[in-house]
Structure formats: structure tokens, C-alpha cells
mmCIF file of C-alpha atoms (C1' of nucleotides) in Angstrom:
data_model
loop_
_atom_site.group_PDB
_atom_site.id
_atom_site.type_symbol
_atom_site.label_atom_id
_atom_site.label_comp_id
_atom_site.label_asym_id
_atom_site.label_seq_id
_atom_site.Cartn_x
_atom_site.Cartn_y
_atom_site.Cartn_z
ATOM 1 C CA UNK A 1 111.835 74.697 85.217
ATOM 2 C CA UNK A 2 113.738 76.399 82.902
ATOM 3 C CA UNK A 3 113.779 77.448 78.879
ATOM 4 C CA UNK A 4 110.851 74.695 77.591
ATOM 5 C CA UNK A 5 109.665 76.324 74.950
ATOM 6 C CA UNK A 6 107.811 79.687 73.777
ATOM 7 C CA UNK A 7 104.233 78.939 75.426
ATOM 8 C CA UNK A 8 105.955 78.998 79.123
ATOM 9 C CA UNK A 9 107.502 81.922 78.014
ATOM 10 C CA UNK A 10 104.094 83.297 76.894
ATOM 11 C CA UNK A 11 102.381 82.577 80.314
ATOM 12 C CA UNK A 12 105.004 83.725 82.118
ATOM 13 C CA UNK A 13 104.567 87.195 80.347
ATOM 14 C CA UNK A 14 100.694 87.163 80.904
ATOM 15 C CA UNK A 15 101.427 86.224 84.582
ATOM 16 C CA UNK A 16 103.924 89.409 84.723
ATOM 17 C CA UNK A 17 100.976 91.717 82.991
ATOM 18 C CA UNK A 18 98.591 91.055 85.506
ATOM 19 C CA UNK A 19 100.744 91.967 88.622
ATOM 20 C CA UNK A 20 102.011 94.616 86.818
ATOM 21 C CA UNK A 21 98.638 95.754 86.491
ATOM 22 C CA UNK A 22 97.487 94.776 89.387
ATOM 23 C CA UNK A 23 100.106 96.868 91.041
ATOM 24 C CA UNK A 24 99.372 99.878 89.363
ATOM 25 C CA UNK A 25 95.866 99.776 89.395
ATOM 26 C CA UNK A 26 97.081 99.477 93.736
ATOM 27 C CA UNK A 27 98.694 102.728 93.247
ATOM 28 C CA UNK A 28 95.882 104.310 91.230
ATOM 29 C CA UNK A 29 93.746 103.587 94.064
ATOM 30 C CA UNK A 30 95.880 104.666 96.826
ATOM 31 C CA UNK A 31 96.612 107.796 94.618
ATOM 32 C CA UNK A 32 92.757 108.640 95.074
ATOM 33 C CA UNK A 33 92.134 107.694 98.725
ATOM 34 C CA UNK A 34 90.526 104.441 97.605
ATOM 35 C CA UNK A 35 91.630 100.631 97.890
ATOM 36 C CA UNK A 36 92.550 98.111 95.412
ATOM 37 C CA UNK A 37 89.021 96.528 95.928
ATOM 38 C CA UNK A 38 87.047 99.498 95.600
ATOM 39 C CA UNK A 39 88.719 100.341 91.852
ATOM 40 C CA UNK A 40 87.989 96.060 91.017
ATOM 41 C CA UNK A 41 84.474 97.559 92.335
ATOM 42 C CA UNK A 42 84.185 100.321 90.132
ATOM 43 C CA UNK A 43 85.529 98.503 87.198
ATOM 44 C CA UNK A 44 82.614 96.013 87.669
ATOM 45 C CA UNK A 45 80.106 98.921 88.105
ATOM 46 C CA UNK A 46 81.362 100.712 84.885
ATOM 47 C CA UNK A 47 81.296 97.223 82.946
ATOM 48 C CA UNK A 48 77.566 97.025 84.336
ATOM 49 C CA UNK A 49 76.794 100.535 82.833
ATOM 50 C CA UNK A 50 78.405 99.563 79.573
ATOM 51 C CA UNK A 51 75.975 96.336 79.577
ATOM 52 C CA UNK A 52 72.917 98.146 80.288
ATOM 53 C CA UNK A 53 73.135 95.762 83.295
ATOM 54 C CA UNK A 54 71.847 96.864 86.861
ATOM 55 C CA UNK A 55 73.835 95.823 89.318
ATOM 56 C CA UNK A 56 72.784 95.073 93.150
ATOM 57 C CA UNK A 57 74.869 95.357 96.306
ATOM 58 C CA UNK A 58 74.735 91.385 96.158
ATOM 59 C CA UNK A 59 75.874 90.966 92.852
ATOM 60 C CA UNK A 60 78.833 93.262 93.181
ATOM 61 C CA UNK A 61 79.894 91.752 96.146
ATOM 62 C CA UNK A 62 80.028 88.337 94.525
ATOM 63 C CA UNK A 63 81.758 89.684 91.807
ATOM 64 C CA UNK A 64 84.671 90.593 94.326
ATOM 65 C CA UNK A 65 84.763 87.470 96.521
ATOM 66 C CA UNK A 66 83.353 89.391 99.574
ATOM 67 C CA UNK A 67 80.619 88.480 101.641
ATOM 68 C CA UNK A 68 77.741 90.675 102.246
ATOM 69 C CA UNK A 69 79.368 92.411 105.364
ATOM 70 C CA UNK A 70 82.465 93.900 103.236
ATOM 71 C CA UNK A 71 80.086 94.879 100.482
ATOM 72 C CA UNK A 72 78.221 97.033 102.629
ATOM 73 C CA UNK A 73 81.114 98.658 103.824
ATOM 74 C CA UNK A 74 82.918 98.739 100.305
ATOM 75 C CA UNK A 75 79.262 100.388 99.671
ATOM 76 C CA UNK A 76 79.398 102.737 102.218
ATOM 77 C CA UNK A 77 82.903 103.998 101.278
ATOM 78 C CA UNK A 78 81.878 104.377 97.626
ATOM 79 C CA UNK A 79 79.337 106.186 98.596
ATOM 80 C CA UNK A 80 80.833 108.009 100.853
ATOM 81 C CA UNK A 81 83.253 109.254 98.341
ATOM 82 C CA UNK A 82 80.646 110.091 95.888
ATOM 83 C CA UNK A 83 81.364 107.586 93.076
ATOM 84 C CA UNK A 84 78.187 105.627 93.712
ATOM 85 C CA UNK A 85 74.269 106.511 94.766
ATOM 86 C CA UNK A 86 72.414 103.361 96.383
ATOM 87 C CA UNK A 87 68.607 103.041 95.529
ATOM 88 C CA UNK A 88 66.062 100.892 96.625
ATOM 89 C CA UNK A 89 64.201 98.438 93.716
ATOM 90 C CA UNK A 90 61.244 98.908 93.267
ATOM 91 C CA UNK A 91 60.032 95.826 91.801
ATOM 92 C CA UNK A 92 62.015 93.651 94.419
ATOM 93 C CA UNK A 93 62.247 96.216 97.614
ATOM 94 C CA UNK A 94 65.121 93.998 99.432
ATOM 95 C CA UNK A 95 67.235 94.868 96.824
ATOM 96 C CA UNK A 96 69.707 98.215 96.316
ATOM 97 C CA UNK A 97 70.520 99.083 92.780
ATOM 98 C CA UNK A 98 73.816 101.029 92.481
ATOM 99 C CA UNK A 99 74.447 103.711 90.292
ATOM 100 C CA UNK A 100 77.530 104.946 89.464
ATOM 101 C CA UNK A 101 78.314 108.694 89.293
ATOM 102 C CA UNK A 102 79.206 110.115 86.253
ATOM 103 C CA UNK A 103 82.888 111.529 88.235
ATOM 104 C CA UNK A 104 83.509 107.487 89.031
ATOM 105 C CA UNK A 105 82.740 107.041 85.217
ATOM 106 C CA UNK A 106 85.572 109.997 84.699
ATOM 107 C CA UNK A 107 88.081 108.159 86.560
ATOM 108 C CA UNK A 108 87.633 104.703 85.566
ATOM 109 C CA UNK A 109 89.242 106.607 82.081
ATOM 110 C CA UNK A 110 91.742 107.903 84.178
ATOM 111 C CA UNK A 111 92.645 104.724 85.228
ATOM 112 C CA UNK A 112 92.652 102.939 82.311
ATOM 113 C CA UNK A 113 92.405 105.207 79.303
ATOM 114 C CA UNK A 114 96.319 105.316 79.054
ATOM 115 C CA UNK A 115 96.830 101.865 79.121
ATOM 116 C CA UNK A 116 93.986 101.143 76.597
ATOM 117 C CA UNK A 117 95.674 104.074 74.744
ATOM 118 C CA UNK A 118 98.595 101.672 74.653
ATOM 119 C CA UNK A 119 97.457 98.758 73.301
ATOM 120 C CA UNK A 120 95.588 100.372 70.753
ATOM 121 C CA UNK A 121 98.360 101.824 69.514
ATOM 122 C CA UNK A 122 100.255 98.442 69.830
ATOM 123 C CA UNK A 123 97.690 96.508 67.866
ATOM 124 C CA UNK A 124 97.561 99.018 64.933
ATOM 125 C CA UNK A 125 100.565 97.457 63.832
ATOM 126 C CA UNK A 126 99.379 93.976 64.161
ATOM 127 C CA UNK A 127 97.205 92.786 60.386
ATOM 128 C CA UNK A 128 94.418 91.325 60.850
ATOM 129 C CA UNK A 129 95.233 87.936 61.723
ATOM 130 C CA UNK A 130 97.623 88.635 64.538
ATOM 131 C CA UNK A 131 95.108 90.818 66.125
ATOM 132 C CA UNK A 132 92.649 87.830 66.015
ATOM 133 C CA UNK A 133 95.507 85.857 67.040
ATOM 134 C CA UNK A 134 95.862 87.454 70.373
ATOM 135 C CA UNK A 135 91.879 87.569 70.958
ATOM 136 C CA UNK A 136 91.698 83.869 70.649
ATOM 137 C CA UNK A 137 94.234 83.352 72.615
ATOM 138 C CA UNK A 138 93.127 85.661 75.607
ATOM 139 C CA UNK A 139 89.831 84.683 75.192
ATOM 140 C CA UNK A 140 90.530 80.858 74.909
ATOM 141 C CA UNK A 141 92.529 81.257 78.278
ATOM 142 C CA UNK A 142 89.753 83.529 80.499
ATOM 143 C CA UNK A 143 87.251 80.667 79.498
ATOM 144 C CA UNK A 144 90.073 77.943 80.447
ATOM 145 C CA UNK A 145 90.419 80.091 83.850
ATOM 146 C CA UNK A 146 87.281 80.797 84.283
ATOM 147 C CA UNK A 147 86.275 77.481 84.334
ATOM 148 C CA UNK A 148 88.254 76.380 87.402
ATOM 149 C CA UNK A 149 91.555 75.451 85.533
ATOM 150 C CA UNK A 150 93.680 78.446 87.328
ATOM 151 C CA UNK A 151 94.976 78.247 90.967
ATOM 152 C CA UNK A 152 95.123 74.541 91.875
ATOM 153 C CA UNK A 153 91.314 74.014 91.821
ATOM 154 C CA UNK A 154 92.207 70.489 90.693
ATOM 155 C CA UNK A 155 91.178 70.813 87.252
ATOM 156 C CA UNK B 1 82.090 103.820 75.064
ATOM 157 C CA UNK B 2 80.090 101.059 73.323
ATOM 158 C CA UNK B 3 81.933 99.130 70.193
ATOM 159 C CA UNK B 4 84.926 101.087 69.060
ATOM 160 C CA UNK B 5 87.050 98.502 67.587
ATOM 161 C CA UNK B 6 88.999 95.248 67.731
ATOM 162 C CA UNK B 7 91.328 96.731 70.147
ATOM 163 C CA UNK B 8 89.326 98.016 72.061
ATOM 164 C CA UNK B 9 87.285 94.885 72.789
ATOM 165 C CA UNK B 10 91.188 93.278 73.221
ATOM 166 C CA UNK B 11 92.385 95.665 75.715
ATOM 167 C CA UNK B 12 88.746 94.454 77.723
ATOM 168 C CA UNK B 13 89.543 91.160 77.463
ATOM 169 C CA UNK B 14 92.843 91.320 78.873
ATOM 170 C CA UNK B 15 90.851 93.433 81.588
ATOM 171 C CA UNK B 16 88.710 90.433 82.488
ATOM 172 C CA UNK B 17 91.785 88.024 81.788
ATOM 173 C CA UNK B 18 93.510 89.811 84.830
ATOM 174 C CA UNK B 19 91.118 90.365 86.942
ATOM 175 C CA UNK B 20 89.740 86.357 86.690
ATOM 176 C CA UNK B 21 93.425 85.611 87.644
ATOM 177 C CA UNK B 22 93.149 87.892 90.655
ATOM 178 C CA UNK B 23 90.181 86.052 91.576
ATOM 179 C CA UNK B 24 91.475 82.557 91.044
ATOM 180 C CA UNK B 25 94.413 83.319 93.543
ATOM 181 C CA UNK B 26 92.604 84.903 95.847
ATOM 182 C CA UNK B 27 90.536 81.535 96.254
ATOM 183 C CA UNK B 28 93.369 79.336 96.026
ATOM 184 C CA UNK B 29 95.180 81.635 98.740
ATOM 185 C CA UNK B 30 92.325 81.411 101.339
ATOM 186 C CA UNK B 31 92.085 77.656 100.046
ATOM 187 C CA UNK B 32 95.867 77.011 101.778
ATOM 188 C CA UNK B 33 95.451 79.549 104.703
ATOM 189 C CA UNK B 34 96.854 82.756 102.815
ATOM 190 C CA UNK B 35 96.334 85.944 102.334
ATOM 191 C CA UNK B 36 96.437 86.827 98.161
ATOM 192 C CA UNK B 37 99.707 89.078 99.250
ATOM 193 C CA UNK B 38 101.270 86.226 100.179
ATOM 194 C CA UNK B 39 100.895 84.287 97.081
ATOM 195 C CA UNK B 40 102.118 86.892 94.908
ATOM 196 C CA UNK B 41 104.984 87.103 96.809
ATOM 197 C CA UNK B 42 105.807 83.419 96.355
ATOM 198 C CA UNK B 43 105.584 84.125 92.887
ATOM 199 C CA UNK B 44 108.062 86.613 93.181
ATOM 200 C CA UNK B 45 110.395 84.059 95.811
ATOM 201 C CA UNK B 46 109.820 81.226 92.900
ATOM 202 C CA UNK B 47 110.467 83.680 89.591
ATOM 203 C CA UNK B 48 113.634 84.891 91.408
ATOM 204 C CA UNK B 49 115.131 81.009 92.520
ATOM 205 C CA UNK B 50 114.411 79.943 88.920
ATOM 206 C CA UNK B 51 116.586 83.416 87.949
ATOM 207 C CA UNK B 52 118.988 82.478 90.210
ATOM 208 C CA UNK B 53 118.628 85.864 91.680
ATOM 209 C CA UNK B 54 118.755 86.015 95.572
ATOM 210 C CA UNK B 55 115.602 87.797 97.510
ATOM 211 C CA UNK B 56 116.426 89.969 99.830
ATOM 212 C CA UNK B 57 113.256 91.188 102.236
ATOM 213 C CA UNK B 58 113.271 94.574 101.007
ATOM 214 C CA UNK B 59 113.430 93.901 97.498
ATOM 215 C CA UNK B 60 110.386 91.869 97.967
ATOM 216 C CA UNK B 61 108.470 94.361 100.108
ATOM 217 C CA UNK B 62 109.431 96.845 96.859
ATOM 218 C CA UNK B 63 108.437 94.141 94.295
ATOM 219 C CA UNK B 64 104.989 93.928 95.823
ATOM 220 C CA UNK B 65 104.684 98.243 96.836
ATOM 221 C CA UNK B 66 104.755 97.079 100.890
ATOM 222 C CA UNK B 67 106.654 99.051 103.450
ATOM 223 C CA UNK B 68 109.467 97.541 106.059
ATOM 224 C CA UNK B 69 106.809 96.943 108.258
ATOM 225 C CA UNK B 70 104.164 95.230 106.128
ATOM 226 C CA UNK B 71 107.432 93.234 104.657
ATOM 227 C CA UNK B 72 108.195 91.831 107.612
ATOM 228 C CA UNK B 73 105.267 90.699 109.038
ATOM 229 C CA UNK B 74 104.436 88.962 105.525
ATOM 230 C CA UNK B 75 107.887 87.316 105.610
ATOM 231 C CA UNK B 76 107.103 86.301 109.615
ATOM 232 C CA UNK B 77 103.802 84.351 108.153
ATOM 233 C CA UNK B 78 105.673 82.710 105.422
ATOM 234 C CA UNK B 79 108.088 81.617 107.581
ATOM 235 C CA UNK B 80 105.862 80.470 110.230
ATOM 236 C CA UNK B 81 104.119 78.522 107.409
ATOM 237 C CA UNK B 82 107.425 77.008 106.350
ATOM 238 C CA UNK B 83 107.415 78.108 103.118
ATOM 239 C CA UNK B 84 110.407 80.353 103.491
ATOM 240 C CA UNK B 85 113.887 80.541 105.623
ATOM 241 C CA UNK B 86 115.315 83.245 106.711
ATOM 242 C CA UNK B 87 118.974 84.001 106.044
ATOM 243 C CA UNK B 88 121.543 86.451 106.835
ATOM 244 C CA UNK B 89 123.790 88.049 103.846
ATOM 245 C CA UNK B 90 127.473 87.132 105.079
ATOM 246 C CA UNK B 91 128.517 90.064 102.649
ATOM 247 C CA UNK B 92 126.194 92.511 104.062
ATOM 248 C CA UNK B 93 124.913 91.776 107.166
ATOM 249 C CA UNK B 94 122.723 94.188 107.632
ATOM 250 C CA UNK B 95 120.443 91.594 104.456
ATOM 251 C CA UNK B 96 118.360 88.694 104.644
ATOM 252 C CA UNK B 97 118.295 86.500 102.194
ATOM 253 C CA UNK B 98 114.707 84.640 101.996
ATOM 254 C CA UNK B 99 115.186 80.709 100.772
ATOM 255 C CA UNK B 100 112.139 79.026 99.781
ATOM 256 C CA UNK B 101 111.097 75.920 100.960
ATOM 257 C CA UNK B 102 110.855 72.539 98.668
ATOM 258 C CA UNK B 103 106.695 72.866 99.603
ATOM 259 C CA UNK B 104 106.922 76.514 98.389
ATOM 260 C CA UNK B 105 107.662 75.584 94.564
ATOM 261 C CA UNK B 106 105.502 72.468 95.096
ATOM 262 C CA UNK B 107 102.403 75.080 96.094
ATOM 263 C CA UNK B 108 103.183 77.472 92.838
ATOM 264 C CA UNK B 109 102.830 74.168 90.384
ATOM 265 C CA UNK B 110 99.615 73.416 92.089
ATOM 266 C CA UNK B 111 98.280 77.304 92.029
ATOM 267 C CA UNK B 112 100.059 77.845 88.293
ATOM 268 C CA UNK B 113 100.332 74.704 86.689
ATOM 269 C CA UNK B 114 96.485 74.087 85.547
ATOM 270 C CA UNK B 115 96.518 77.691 83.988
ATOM 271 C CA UNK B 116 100.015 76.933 82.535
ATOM 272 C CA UNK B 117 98.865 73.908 80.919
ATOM 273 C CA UNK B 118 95.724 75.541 79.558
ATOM 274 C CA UNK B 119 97.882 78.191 77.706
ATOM 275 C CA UNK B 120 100.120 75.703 76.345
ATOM 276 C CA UNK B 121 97.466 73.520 75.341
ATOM 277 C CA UNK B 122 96.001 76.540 73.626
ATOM 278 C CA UNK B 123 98.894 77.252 72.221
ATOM 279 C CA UNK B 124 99.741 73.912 70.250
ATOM 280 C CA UNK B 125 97.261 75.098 68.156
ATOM 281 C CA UNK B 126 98.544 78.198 67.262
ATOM 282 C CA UNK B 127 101.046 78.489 63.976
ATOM 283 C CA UNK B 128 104.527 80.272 64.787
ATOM 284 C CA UNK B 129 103.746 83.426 63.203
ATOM 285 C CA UNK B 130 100.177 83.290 65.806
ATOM 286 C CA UNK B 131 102.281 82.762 68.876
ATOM 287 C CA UNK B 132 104.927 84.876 67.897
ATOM 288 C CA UNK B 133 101.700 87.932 67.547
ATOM 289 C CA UNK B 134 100.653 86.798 70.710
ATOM 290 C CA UNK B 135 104.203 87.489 72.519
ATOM 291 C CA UNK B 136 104.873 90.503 71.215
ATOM 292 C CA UNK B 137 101.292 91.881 72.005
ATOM 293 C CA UNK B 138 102.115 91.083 75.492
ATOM 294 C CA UNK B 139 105.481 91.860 75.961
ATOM 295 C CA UNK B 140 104.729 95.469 74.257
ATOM 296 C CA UNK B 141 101.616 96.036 76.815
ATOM 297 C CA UNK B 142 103.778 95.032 79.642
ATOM 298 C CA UNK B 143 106.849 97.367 78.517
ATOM 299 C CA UNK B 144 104.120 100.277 77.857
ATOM 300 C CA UNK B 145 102.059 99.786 81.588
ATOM 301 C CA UNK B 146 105.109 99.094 83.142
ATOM 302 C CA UNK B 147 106.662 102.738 82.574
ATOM 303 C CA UNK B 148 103.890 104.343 83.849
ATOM 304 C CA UNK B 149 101.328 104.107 81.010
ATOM 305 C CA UNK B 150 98.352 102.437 83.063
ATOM 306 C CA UNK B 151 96.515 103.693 85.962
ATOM 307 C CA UNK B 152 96.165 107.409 85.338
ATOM 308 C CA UNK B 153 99.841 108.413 86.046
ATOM 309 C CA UNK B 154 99.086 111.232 83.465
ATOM 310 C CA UNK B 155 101.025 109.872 80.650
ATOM 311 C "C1'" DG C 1 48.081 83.477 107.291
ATOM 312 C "C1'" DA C 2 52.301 80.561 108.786
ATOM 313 C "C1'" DT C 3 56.934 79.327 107.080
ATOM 314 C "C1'" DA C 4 61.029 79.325 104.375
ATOM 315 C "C1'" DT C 5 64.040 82.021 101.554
ATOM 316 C "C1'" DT C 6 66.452 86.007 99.860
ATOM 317 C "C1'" DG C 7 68.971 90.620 100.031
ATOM 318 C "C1'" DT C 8 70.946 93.834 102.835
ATOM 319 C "C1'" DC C 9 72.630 95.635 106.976
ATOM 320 C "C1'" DT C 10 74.632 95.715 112.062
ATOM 321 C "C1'" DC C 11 77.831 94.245 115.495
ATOM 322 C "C1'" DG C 12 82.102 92.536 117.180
ATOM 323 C "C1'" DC C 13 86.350 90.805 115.932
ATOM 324 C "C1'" DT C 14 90.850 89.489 113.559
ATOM 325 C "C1'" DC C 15 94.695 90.665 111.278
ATOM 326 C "C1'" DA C 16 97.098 92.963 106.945
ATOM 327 C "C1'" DG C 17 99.466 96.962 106.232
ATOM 328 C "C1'" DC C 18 100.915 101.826 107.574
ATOM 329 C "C1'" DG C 19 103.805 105.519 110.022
ATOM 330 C "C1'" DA C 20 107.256 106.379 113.221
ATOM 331 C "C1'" DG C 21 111.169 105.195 115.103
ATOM 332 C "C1'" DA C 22 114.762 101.851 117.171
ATOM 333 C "C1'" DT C 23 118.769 98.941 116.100
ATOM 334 C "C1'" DG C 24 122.658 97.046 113.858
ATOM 335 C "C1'" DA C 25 125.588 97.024 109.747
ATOM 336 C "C1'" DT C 26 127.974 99.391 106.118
ATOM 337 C "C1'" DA C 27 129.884 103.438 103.401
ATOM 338 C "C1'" DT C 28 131.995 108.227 103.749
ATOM 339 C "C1'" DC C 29 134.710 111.948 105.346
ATOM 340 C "C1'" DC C 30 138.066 114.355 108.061
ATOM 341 C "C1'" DG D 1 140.520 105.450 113.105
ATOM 342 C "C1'" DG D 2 136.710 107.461 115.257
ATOM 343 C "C1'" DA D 3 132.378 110.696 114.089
ATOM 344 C "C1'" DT D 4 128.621 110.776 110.783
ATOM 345 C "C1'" DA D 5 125.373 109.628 107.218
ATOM 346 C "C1'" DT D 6 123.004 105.957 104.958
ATOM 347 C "C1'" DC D 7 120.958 101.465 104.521
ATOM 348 C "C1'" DA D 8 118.286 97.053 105.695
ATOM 349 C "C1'" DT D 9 115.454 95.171 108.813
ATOM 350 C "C1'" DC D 10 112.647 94.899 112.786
ATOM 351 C "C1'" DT D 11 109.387 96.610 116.746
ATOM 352 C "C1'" DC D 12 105.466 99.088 118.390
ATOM 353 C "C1'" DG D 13 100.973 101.122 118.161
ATOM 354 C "C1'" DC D 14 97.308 101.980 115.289
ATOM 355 C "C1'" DT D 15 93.728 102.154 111.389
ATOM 356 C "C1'" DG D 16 90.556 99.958 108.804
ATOM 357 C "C1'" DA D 17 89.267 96.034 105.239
ATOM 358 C "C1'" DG D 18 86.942 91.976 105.441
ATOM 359 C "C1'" DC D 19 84.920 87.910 108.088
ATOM 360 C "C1'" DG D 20 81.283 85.273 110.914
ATOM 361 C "C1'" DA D 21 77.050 85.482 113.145
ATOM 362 C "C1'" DG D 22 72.881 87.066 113.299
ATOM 363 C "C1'" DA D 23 69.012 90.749 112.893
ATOM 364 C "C1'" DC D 24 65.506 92.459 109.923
ATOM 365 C "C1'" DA D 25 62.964 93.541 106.133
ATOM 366 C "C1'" DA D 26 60.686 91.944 101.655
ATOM 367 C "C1'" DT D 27 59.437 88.231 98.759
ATOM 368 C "C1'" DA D 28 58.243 83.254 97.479
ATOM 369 C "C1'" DT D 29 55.894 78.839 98.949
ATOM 370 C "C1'" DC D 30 52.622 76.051 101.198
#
DNA sequence: GATATTGTCTCGCTCAGCGAGATGATATCC
DNA sequence: GGATATCATCTCGCTGAGCGAGACAATATC
């Protein structure tokens, strides 16, 4: 399991970036009286924004891997703290829309402006070709994982 | 916030990259009876036994931001499951060493190996100077998050 | 209009992780 | 060489995230 070449090396390193990230993105959290889960929940609720998407209790809960129970209560704490505003659809009334607030919007930079700040910086010394380089690669490997290939689904 | 660049759209993908991965070994976790915490800290047990770096408990509990207490009851489950052994330091008593079990590093292929191959495979299609972008985009973003650029700690 | 389905919420529970502090082992100082 | 500070781990009691089961509305289906 040792040296066998530059791609283990390369997933290795990928593997390291997302628990680093993950593990800052736990401290962010804690930082602001919130859980890991809740900033994975406003990440998908800014994304949503960005999209033009609406996005129902439902959907986000999915998103997460909770079931509807924990969303309500990952609800109720957003709400609770003000990052999110829960209304009723109108077209389909079972439904609650969520809406985040424009402070949640604020710290979602917070969280993640300096580390975007970082990589942007990083890739301004890549040419062209490297920088596709590294979005085919990360992009060829989210579709390979997203597709069941990670964590011993069988593939 | 809409389309600002190459980088930008990058830094997002990594973003989704991660938080897929989360997702993936959160399933796989519940899939075997686990909690996520306690498959990232058999990544940590398997990264340091192919560093040939011993594991003591706290160093784990630090590795993953848990306190003594948390620590130890994650250690108690691991064990119970088999996939660790507790040892005490003969140097320094007041240690223990944590051994994982043959099944352990059998489990991490299972959870790793599909997304490991997917990379790689990826990756045989990549030319040395593509791969060699690839490594250095990651290794910079981990260097940068990993001193405190990510998450809002006010860099 | 009766019935099945969908989206959210309520209730009760389990257990991961925290804070505080106990315990045993190791450095430090006189 | 014993008193003292520090370190590594564990124990205890507790909070609260997330689950399963099921209630309850609103919407589709017949």
C-alpha cells in the first residue's frame, strides 16, 4: 500500500482536502453556535439562491441524508437563529419554501470567501490548460462519485 | 455571485467534490453500523499504519477536533466492533497505542477503493504535465485551508 | 366523494459528543 | 528522594442531533 504511482498520491491529497475542510468548516460552525449539518444546510440553501432554485424543507433534507424528523428540527434551529424564514407554497400548500436571510448569505462568505480567495489566487498561476486540467479532473471524479463508485457501494 | 470566472466555478466544484464524499461515507458508515466519525477516524488509524506512525488516543481525538471524552467512547465502539486493539505505551504508560485490526484495512479498501480506482482511471488519461497541474492545485489548496485560510478564521 | 399519496410536523427515544473532574503515569524542582 | 505540576486517558452526568413511527394536512387518482 505504499509509493504506486502519482494518481494514489493524487487521491490521497483530495481525500486529505476534504477532511481538512470538513474540519474547518466543523469549527466554523461551532464558532457560530451552529453544527456541521446546519453550515452543509446553508451551503445547499445558498447554492439554491445562486440557481434561482426554490428549495423545500423536503428537498433540503434529502440533500443532507436526514429524514424528515431532523429536517424539521435542523429547520427549526435555522430559523431559530435567523438565517432562514419558512413559507408556505402557494401553488402546492403541503409544501414550505425556505428562504434564506440575507445575514446567512453574509456568512456563507465568511465561511468560504477565504478559501475561495485561495484558490483563486492559486489558479492565476496555472495557463489555461492546467486550469482545465484540474476541472476535468474534479469534475470527472464528482460524476464517478456521484454515481455510486465512492464508499464501497459495490460499483 | 453569478459567473465570475474559471476559478471560481473550480473552487465550487471542489465544494460539491467534498461534500459528495461526505455523503458517500456517511452512507457507507450507516451501511456497516457506524457513525461517519468513526470512519474518518479509521482513515486516520489506516493513513498512520501505512506511515508507520503509532496512534495514540489523544492524537486521534485531536486529528478529528474530539475531546478526551468523545475520544474515548469512539475508541470503546471501535474496539467493541473489533476494528481496533487497545495497547499500552511501555515507554509512557500513561499512552495507548490503538492497533488496527486486519478487517479494519480490509473495510477502508472497500469504502476507498472504488473512488481510488475512479481517479486513477481518470487519471491514465491525463498527460504528465495535466497530472502534475492537478497535484499542485491540490496540494497548494490544502497547504492554504490548512493554515487557517478556510472557514472564516479572518485571514 | 372515497382512497391513495405526498410533504411536513410531533412525539419518544437512542446515543454521539461535551464539560468537569478523577486517576495513574511522567517530568520538574528543591 | 519526596512534594508538585503536567500529561494521557477514563468516568460520570448531561445536552441535543437525528431516527422511527405515526399524525395530519393538502394534493392526485379513481
Amino acid at each position: 500500500m505504499g509509493e504506486q504511482g502519482p494518481e494514489l498520491e493524487i487521491v490521497h491529497l483530495l481525500r486529505r482536502v476534504t477532511s481538512e475542510f470538513g474540519l474547518r468548516q466543523a469549527e466554523f460552525a461551532a464558532r457560530h453556535g451552529m453544527h456541521p449539518t446546519d453550515v452543509r444546510a446553508l451551503v445547499c440553501l445558498l447554492d439554491a439562491e445562486r440557481d434561482g432554485t426554490g428549495v423545500t424543507a423536503g428537498r433540503l433534507g434529502a440533500e443532507l441524508g436526514l429524514n424528515s424528523a431532523g429536517t424539521t428540527a435542523l429547520i427549526d434551529r435555522l430559523e431559530r437563529l435567523g438565517h432562514l424564514t419558512r413559507t408556505r407554497d402557494e401553488r402546492d400548500r403541503r409544501r414550505v419554501l425556505l428562504r434564506v436571510a440575507p445575514q446567512a448569505v453574509e456568512l456563507g462568505w465568511e465561511a468560504f470567501g477565504p478559501a475561495i480567495g485561495s484558490a483563486v489566487a492559486l489558479l492565476r498561476g496555472f495557463d489555461a490548460g492546467e486550469v482545465a486540467a484540474v476541472r476535468r479532473f474534479l469534475d470527472g471524479f464528482l460524476a464517478a462519485v456521484s454515481q455510486g463508485g465512492a464508499a464501497g457501494t459495490g460499483a
